[in-house]
Amino acid sequence: NAGVTQTPKFRILKIGQSMTLQCTQDMNHNYMYWYRQDPGMGLKLIYYSVGAGITDKGEVPNGYNVSRSTTEDFPLRLELAAPSQTSVYFCASNKGPQSSYNEQFFGPGTRLTVL
Amino acid sequence: RKEVEQDPGPFNVPEGATVAFNCTYSNSASQSFFWYRQDCRKEPKLLMSVYSSGNEDGRFTAQLNRASQYISLLIRDSKLSDSATYLCVVINDYKLSFGAGTTVTVRA
């Protein structure tokens, strides 16, 4: 199993550009998440999905959109990139609802800089 | 008040030393607790869950104090490979809240 994979690893965007961060998992997990991690800060939840066709906002959804057309894929779309979106983005998945019994697996992250 | 707060450190300790640090959480109804490890510029990985009665995993011991709303992690006989940032994670209503992390550096 490859686990959770993310592309690209690094990206530099200009202000106002758009891009999609890709996330794929091959563990047949229903639950998927997008987080951002700013320097010296904890991970903040952007969006999450509990299954194909179902998405919901997290703590910091503004400026982002997601879709979940398949169990495996959960892309994150940035429209009109802003410097405040410079961050490291982690995709994660787990089998069921968050609990002591469902470990959350993370992808390797995408480092995004908006200039 | 933040949901999860940690002393950022860094804790700089020699090999073989014991190091311990805490994490406080604000929601008394929090259900589950974890320690994750994050190496520099890498993704977080689960280190251990924290159970009510406390639990050990090799050189690592985790404790939960619900009355005072904190969890702790103790690392015995520190190794160079223990150098990392340790993230405290708390579950409320099936959502994870992350602390900003405590950085530990083990020196030779």
PDB file of C-alpha atoms in Angstrom:
ATOM      1  CA  ASN A   1       0.000   0.000   0.000  1.00  0.00           C
ATOM      2  CA  ALA A   2       1.253   3.473  -0.851  1.00  0.00           C
ATOM      3  CA  GLY A   3      -0.918   4.941   1.951  1.00  0.00           C
ATOM      4  CA  VAL A   4      -1.756   8.608   1.444  1.00  0.00           C
ATOM      5  CA  THR A   5      -0.030  10.330  -1.454  1.00  0.00           C
ATOM      6  CA  GLN A   6      -0.007  14.031  -2.281  1.00  0.00           C
ATOM      7  CA  THR A   7       1.096  15.998  -5.298  1.00  0.00           C
ATOM      8  CA  PRO A   8       2.857  18.284  -5.851  1.00  0.00           C
ATOM      9  CA  LYS A   9       5.453  18.296  -3.074  1.00  0.00           C
ATOM     10  CA  PHE A  10       6.298  21.963  -3.610  1.00  0.00           C
ATOM     11  CA  ARG A  11       4.670  24.821  -5.479  1.00  0.00           C
ATOM     12  CA  ILE A  12       5.131  28.548  -5.825  1.00  0.00           C
ATOM     13  CA  LEU A  13       2.090  30.537  -6.928  1.00  0.00           C
ATOM     14  CA  LYS A  14       1.604  34.158  -7.790  1.00  0.00           C
ATOM     15  CA  ILE A  15      -1.155  36.120  -6.072  1.00  0.00           C
ATOM     16  CA  GLY A  16      -4.471  35.476  -7.808  1.00  0.00           C
ATOM     17  CA  GLN A  17      -3.453  32.193  -9.443  1.00  0.00           C
ATOM     18  CA  SER A  18      -5.383  28.989  -8.850  1.00  0.00           C
ATOM     19  CA  MET A  19      -4.268  25.423  -8.298  1.00  0.00           C
ATOM     20  CA  THR A  20      -5.433  22.020  -7.160  1.00  0.00           C
ATOM     21  CA  LEU A  21      -3.605  19.977  -4.554  1.00  0.00           C
ATOM     22  CA  GLN A  22      -4.091  16.291  -5.206  1.00  0.00           C
ATOM     23  CA  CYS A  23      -4.585  13.649  -2.504  1.00  0.00           C
ATOM     24  CA  THR A  24      -5.109   9.918  -2.998  1.00  0.00           C
ATOM     25  CA  GLN A  25      -5.328   7.054  -0.535  1.00  0.00           C
ATOM     26  CA  ASP A  26      -5.354   3.348  -1.299  1.00  0.00           C
ATOM     27  CA  MET A  27      -6.512   2.059   2.096  1.00  0.00           C
ATOM     28  CA  ASN A  28     -10.244   2.236   1.285  1.00  0.00           C
ATOM     29  CA  HIS A  29     -10.729   4.805   4.046  1.00  0.00           C
ATOM     30  CA  ASN A  30     -14.043   6.619   4.134  1.00  0.00           C
ATOM     31  CA  TYR A  31     -12.816   9.630   6.101  1.00  0.00           C
ATOM     32  CA  MET A  32     -10.449  12.129   4.522  1.00  0.00           C
ATOM     33  CA  TYR A  33      -9.179  15.508   5.684  1.00  0.00           C
ATOM     34  CA  TRP A  34      -7.223  18.539   4.582  1.00  0.00           C
ATOM     35  CA  TYR A  35      -5.126  20.438   7.112  1.00  0.00           C
ATOM     36  CA  ARG A  36      -2.775  23.378   6.894  1.00  0.00           C
ATOM     37  CA  GLN A  37       0.196  23.878   9.192  1.00  0.00           C
ATOM     38  CA  ASP A  38       1.716  27.314   9.601  1.00  0.00           C
ATOM     39  CA  PRO A  39       5.137  27.714  11.271  1.00  0.00           C
ATOM     40  CA  GLY A  40       4.918  27.268  15.049  1.00  0.00           C
ATOM     41  CA  MET A  41       1.221  26.457  14.879  1.00  0.00           C
ATOM     42  CA  GLY A  42      -0.878  23.347  15.211  1.00  0.00           C
ATOM     43  CA  LEU A  43      -2.602  21.755  12.245  1.00  0.00           C
ATOM     44  CA  LYS A  44      -5.857  23.453  11.340  1.00  0.00           C
ATOM     45  CA  LEU A  45      -8.672  21.576   9.614  1.00  0.00           C
ATOM     46  CA  ILE A  46      -9.718  23.076   6.275  1.00  0.00           C
ATOM     47  CA  TYR A  47     -12.266  20.580   4.961  1.00  0.00           C
ATOM     48  CA  TYR A  48     -13.175  16.981   5.586  1.00  0.00           C
ATOM     49  CA  SER A  49     -15.215  14.215   3.995  1.00  0.00           C
ATOM     50  CA  VAL A  50     -16.908  11.192   5.536  1.00  0.00           C
ATOM     51  CA  GLY A  51     -17.437   9.432   2.226  1.00  0.00           C
ATOM     52  CA  ALA A  52     -17.725   9.873  -1.511  1.00  0.00           C
ATOM     53  CA  GLY A  53     -20.064  12.720  -2.378  1.00  0.00           C
ATOM     54  CA  ILE A  54     -20.005  14.195   1.158  1.00  0.00           C
ATOM     55  CA  THR A  55     -17.842  17.114   2.228  1.00  0.00           C
ATOM     56  CA  ASP A  56     -17.977  19.596   5.080  1.00  0.00           C
ATOM     57  CA  LYS A  57     -16.146  22.687   6.276  1.00  0.00           C
ATOM     58  CA  GLY A  58     -13.539  22.588   8.956  1.00  0.00           C
ATOM     59  CA  GLU A  59     -12.070  25.388  11.000  1.00  0.00           C
ATOM     60  CA  VAL A  60     -10.491  27.460   8.191  1.00  0.00           C
ATOM     61  CA  PRO A  61     -12.360  26.798   4.888  1.00  0.00           C
ATOM     62  CA  ASN A  62     -12.306  30.299   3.368  1.00  0.00           C
ATOM     63  CA  GLY A  63     -10.434  30.463   0.076  1.00  0.00           C
ATOM     64  CA  TYR A  64     -10.607  26.714  -0.528  1.00  0.00           C
ATOM     65  CA  ASN A  65     -12.919  24.190  -2.122  1.00  0.00           C
ATOM     66  CA  VAL A  66     -12.988  20.407  -2.177  1.00  0.00           C
ATOM     67  CA  SER A  67     -14.751  17.575  -3.934  1.00  0.00           C
ATOM     68  CA  ARG A  68     -14.982  13.861  -3.245  1.00  0.00           C
ATOM     69  CA  SER A  69     -16.187  11.994  -6.305  1.00  0.00           C
ATOM     70  CA  THR A  70     -14.435   8.732  -5.366  1.00  0.00           C
ATOM     71  CA  THR A  71     -13.390   7.054  -2.125  1.00  0.00           C
ATOM     72  CA  GLU A  72      -9.721   7.341  -3.110  1.00  0.00           C
ATOM     73  CA  ASP A  73      -9.386  10.995  -4.138  1.00  0.00           C
ATOM     74  CA  PHE A  74      -9.914  14.224  -2.227  1.00  0.00           C
ATOM     75  CA  PRO A  75      -8.499  17.210  -4.137  1.00  0.00           C
ATOM     76  CA  LEU A  76      -8.221  20.664  -2.571  1.00  0.00           C
ATOM     77  CA  ARG A  77      -8.748  23.665  -4.824  1.00  0.00           C
ATOM     78  CA  LEU A  78      -7.307  27.102  -4.161  1.00  0.00           C
ATOM     79  CA  GLU A  79      -8.967  29.906  -6.071  1.00  0.00           C
ATOM     80  CA  LEU A  80      -7.325  33.341  -6.190  1.00  0.00           C
ATOM     81  CA  ALA A  81      -4.275  32.456  -4.122  1.00  0.00           C
ATOM     82  CA  ALA A  82      -3.275  34.935  -1.414  1.00  0.00           C
ATOM     83  CA  PRO A  83      -0.030  35.252   0.612  1.00  0.00           C
ATOM     84  CA  SER A  84      -1.992  34.157   3.700  1.00  0.00           C
ATOM     85  CA  GLN A  85      -2.341  30.729   2.078  1.00  0.00           C
ATOM     86  CA  THR A  86       1.403  30.152   2.211  1.00  0.00           C
ATOM     87  CA  SER A  87       1.607  27.034   4.340  1.00  0.00           C
ATOM     88  CA  VAL A  88       2.231  23.302   4.420  1.00  0.00           C
ATOM     89  CA  TYR A  89      -0.852  21.334   3.463  1.00  0.00           C
ATOM     90  CA  PHE A  90      -1.425  17.809   4.752  1.00  0.00           C
ATOM     91  CA  CYS A  91      -4.029  15.386   3.541  1.00  0.00           C
ATOM     92  CA  ALA A  92      -5.059  12.605   5.932  1.00  0.00           C
ATOM     93  CA  SER A  93      -7.416   9.668   6.103  1.00  0.00           C
ATOM     94  CA  ASN A  94      -8.789   7.162   8.556  1.00  0.00           C
ATOM     95  CA  LYS A  95     -11.121   4.219   8.392  1.00  0.00           C
ATOM     96  CA  GLY A  96     -13.916   5.488  10.592  1.00  0.00           C
ATOM     97  CA  PRO A  97     -14.890   8.281  12.962  1.00  0.00           C
ATOM     98  CA  GLN A  98     -12.073   9.812  14.983  1.00  0.00           C
ATOM     99  CA  SER A  99     -11.521   7.680  18.047  1.00  0.00           C
ATOM    100  CA  SER A 100      -8.853   5.836  19.962  1.00  0.00           C
ATOM    101  CA  TYR A 101      -9.284   2.957  17.542  1.00  0.00           C
ATOM    102  CA  ASN A 102      -8.892   4.782  14.253  1.00  0.00           C
ATOM    103  CA  GLU A 103      -5.396   6.041  13.602  1.00  0.00           C
ATOM    104  CA  GLN A 104      -5.201   8.983  11.228  1.00  0.00           C
ATOM    105  CA  PHE A 105      -2.690   8.544   8.405  1.00  0.00           C
ATOM    106  CA  PHE A 106      -1.084  11.587   6.831  1.00  0.00           C
ATOM    107  CA  GLY A 107       0.332  12.243   3.405  1.00  0.00           C
ATOM    108  CA  PRO A 108       3.839  13.735   3.040  1.00  0.00           C
ATOM    109  CA  GLY A 109       2.541  17.273   2.608  1.00  0.00           C
ATOM    110  CA  THR A 110       2.596  19.998  -0.042  1.00  0.00           C
ATOM    111  CA  ARG A 111       4.647  23.131   0.642  1.00  0.00           C
ATOM    112  CA  LEU A 112       2.933  26.082  -0.968  1.00  0.00           C
ATOM    113  CA  THR A 113       4.314  29.583  -1.233  1.00  0.00           C
ATOM    114  CA  VAL A 114       2.215  32.442  -2.589  1.00  0.00           C
ATOM    115  CA  LEU A 115       4.183  35.499  -3.697  1.00  0.00           C
TER     116      LEU A 115
ATOM    117  CA  ARG B   1      -8.066  30.115  25.256  1.00  0.00           C
ATOM    118  CA  LYS B   2      -6.705  27.637  22.720  1.00  0.00           C
ATOM    119  CA  GLU B   3      -8.259  24.172  22.660  1.00  0.00           C
ATOM    120  CA  VAL B   4      -4.902  22.486  23.063  1.00  0.00           C
ATOM    121  CA  GLU B   5      -1.786  24.167  24.459  1.00  0.00           C
ATOM    122  CA  GLN B   6       1.768  22.903  24.652  1.00  0.00           C
ATOM    123  CA  ASP B   7       5.069  24.261  25.887  1.00  0.00           C
ATOM    124  CA  PRO B   8       6.932  24.741  22.602  1.00  0.00           C
ATOM    125  CA  GLY B   9      10.322  24.016  24.183  1.00  0.00           C
ATOM    126  CA  PRO B  10      12.822  23.299  22.874  1.00  0.00           C
ATOM    127  CA  PHE B  11      13.857  20.694  25.401  1.00  0.00           C
ATOM    128  CA  ASN B  12      17.549  20.073  24.819  1.00  0.00           C
ATOM    129  CA  VAL B  13      18.696  16.919  26.628  1.00  0.00           C
ATOM    130  CA  PRO B  14      21.732  14.600  26.533  1.00  0.00           C
ATOM    131  CA  GLU B  15      21.432  11.032  25.348  1.00  0.00           C
ATOM    132  CA  GLY B  16      20.214   8.766  28.116  1.00  0.00           C
ATOM    133  CA  ALA B  17      18.338  11.524  29.942  1.00  0.00           C
ATOM    134  CA  THR B  18      14.656  11.525  30.835  1.00  0.00           C
ATOM    135  CA  VAL B  19      12.487  14.294  29.435  1.00  0.00           C
ATOM    136  CA  ALA B  20       8.834  14.991  30.182  1.00  0.00           C
ATOM    137  CA  PHE B  21       6.354  17.586  29.043  1.00  0.00           C
ATOM    138  CA  ASN B  22       2.665  18.317  29.281  1.00  0.00           C
ATOM    139  CA  CYS B  23      -0.232  19.399  27.156  1.00  0.00           C
ATOM    140  CA  THR B  24      -3.362  21.100  28.476  1.00  0.00           C
ATOM    141  CA  TYR B  25      -6.801  20.988  26.853  1.00  0.00           C
ATOM    142  CA  SER B  26      -9.755  23.281  27.378  1.00  0.00           C
ATOM    143  CA  ASN B  27     -12.773  21.057  26.714  1.00  0.00           C
ATOM    144  CA  SER B  28     -13.544  18.884  29.728  1.00  0.00           C
ATOM    145  CA  ALA B  29     -15.723  16.654  27.524  1.00  0.00           C
ATOM    146  CA  SER B  30     -12.809  15.635  25.283  1.00  0.00           C
ATOM    147  CA  GLN B  31     -13.006  11.949  24.536  1.00  0.00           C
ATOM    148  CA  SER B  32      -9.677  10.697  23.266  1.00  0.00           C
ATOM    149  CA  PHE B  33      -6.072  11.756  23.425  1.00  0.00           C
ATOM    150  CA  PHE B  34      -2.937  11.013  21.445  1.00  0.00           C
ATOM    151  CA  TRP B  35       0.683  11.888  21.025  1.00  0.00           C
ATOM    152  CA  TYR B  36       1.907  12.248  17.451  1.00  0.00           C
ATOM    153  CA  ARG B  37       5.513  12.667  16.411  1.00  0.00           C
ATOM    154  CA  GLN B  38       6.549  15.024  13.615  1.00  0.00           C
ATOM    155  CA  ASP B  39      10.047  15.055  12.211  1.00  0.00           C
ATOM    156  CA  CYS B  40      11.345  18.198  10.579  1.00  0.00           C
ATOM    157  CA  ARG B  41       9.397  19.006   7.415  1.00  0.00           C
ATOM    158  CA  LYS B  42       7.609  15.640   7.475  1.00  0.00           C
ATOM    159  CA  GLU B  43       4.071  14.475   8.152  1.00  0.00           C
ATOM    160  CA  PRO B  44       2.832  13.677  11.676  1.00  0.00           C
ATOM    161  CA  LYS B  45       2.812  10.022  12.688  1.00  0.00           C
ATOM    162  CA  LEU B  46       0.994   8.409  15.582  1.00  0.00           C
ATOM    163  CA  LEU B  47       3.284   7.751  18.536  1.00  0.00           C
ATOM    164  CA  MET B  48       0.737   6.465  21.016  1.00  0.00           C
ATOM    165  CA  SER B  49      -2.780   6.803  22.294  1.00  0.00           C
ATOM    166  CA  VAL B  50      -3.254   7.997  25.866  1.00  0.00           C
ATOM    167  CA  TYR B  51      -5.511   5.919  28.076  1.00  0.00           C
ATOM    168  CA  SER B  52      -7.196   6.926  31.320  1.00  0.00           C
ATOM    169  CA  SER B  53      -5.036   4.662  33.434  1.00  0.00           C
ATOM    170  CA  GLY B  54      -1.816   5.742  31.730  1.00  0.00           C
ATOM    171  CA  ASN B  55       0.138   3.559  29.365  1.00  0.00           C
ATOM    172  CA  GLU B  56       3.660   2.702  28.325  1.00  0.00           C
ATOM    173  CA  ASP B  57       5.178   1.842  24.990  1.00  0.00           C
ATOM    174  CA  GLY B  58       8.811   0.932  25.473  1.00  0.00           C
ATOM    175  CA  ARG B  59      10.636   4.044  26.667  1.00  0.00           C
ATOM    176  CA  PHE B  60       7.553   6.242  26.307  1.00  0.00           C
ATOM    177  CA  THR B  61       4.954   6.752  29.037  1.00  0.00           C
ATOM    178  CA  ALA B  62       1.760   8.714  28.577  1.00  0.00           C
ATOM    179  CA  GLN B  63      -0.524   9.917  31.369  1.00  0.00           C
ATOM    180  CA  LEU B  64      -3.941  11.555  31.429  1.00  0.00           C
ATOM    181  CA  ASN B  65      -5.173  13.793  34.232  1.00  0.00           C
ATOM    182  CA  ARG B  66      -8.833  14.576  33.568  1.00  0.00           C
ATOM    183  CA  ALA B  67      -9.289  16.595  36.770  1.00  0.00           C
ATOM    184  CA  SER B  68      -6.596  19.075  35.736  1.00  0.00           C
ATOM    185  CA  GLN B  69      -7.196  18.591  31.996  1.00  0.00           C
ATOM    186  CA  TYR B  70      -3.738  17.700  30.864  1.00  0.00           C
ATOM    187  CA  ILE B  71      -1.847  14.835  29.314  1.00  0.00           C
ATOM    188  CA  SER B  72       1.838  14.168  29.619  1.00  0.00           C
ATOM    189  CA  LEU B  73       4.563  12.327  27.763  1.00  0.00           C
ATOM    190  CA  LEU B  74       7.723  11.024  29.377  1.00  0.00           C
ATOM    191  CA  ILE B  75      10.652   9.699  27.389  1.00  0.00           C
ATOM    192  CA  ARG B  76      13.204   7.585  29.271  1.00  0.00           C
ATOM    193  CA  ASP B  77      16.751   6.836  28.172  1.00  0.00           C
ATOM    194  CA  SER B  78      16.552   9.378  25.324  1.00  0.00           C
ATOM    195  CA  LYS B  79      18.071   8.447  21.982  1.00  0.00           C
ATOM    196  CA  LEU B  80      19.327  10.758  19.256  1.00  0.00           C
ATOM    197  CA  SER B  81      16.468   9.427  17.122  1.00  0.00           C
ATOM    198  CA  ASP B  82      13.919  10.809  19.602  1.00  0.00           C
ATOM    199  CA  SER B  83      14.715  14.332  18.365  1.00  0.00           C
ATOM    200  CA  ALA B  84      11.428  15.551  16.909  1.00  0.00           C
ATOM    201  CA  THR B  85       8.387  17.692  17.598  1.00  0.00           C
ATOM    202  CA  TYR B  86       5.708  15.952  19.664  1.00  0.00           C
ATOM    203  CA  LEU B  87       2.135  16.971  18.910  1.00  0.00           C
ATOM    204  CA  CYS B  88      -0.631  16.626  21.456  1.00  0.00           C
ATOM    205  CA  VAL B  89      -3.931  15.686  19.820  1.00  0.00           C
ATOM    206  CA  VAL B  90      -7.361  15.762  21.434  1.00  0.00           C
ATOM    207  CA  ILE B  91     -10.637  14.466  20.008  1.00  0.00           C
ATOM    208  CA  ASN B  92     -13.885  16.372  20.543  1.00  0.00           C
ATOM    209  CA  ASP B  93     -17.046  15.274  18.746  1.00  0.00           C
ATOM    210  CA  TYR B  94     -15.035  13.123  16.364  1.00  0.00           C
ATOM    211  CA  LYS B  95     -12.752  16.014  15.326  1.00  0.00           C
ATOM    212  CA  LEU B  96      -9.056  16.261  16.067  1.00  0.00           C
ATOM    213  CA  SER B  97      -7.536  19.365  17.652  1.00  0.00           C
ATOM    214  CA  PHE B  98      -3.763  19.678  17.463  1.00  0.00           C
ATOM    215  CA  GLY B  99      -1.355  21.420  19.762  1.00  0.00           C
ATOM    216  CA  ALA B 100       1.451  23.422  18.190  1.00  0.00           C
ATOM    217  CA  GLY B 101       3.994  20.854  19.361  1.00  0.00           C
ATOM    218  CA  THR B 102       6.868  20.505  21.811  1.00  0.00           C
ATOM    219  CA  THR B 103      10.313  20.259  20.258  1.00  0.00           C
ATOM    220  CA  VAL B 104      12.795  17.833  21.782  1.00  0.00           C
ATOM    221  CA  THR B 105      16.452  17.778  20.778  1.00  0.00           C
ATOM    222  CA  VAL B 106      18.624  14.948  22.072  1.00  0.00           C
ATOM    223  CA  ARG B 107      22.361  15.646  21.890  1.00  0.00           C
ATOM    224  CA  ALA B 108      25.240  13.184  21.879  1.00  0.00           C
TER     225      ALA B 108
END
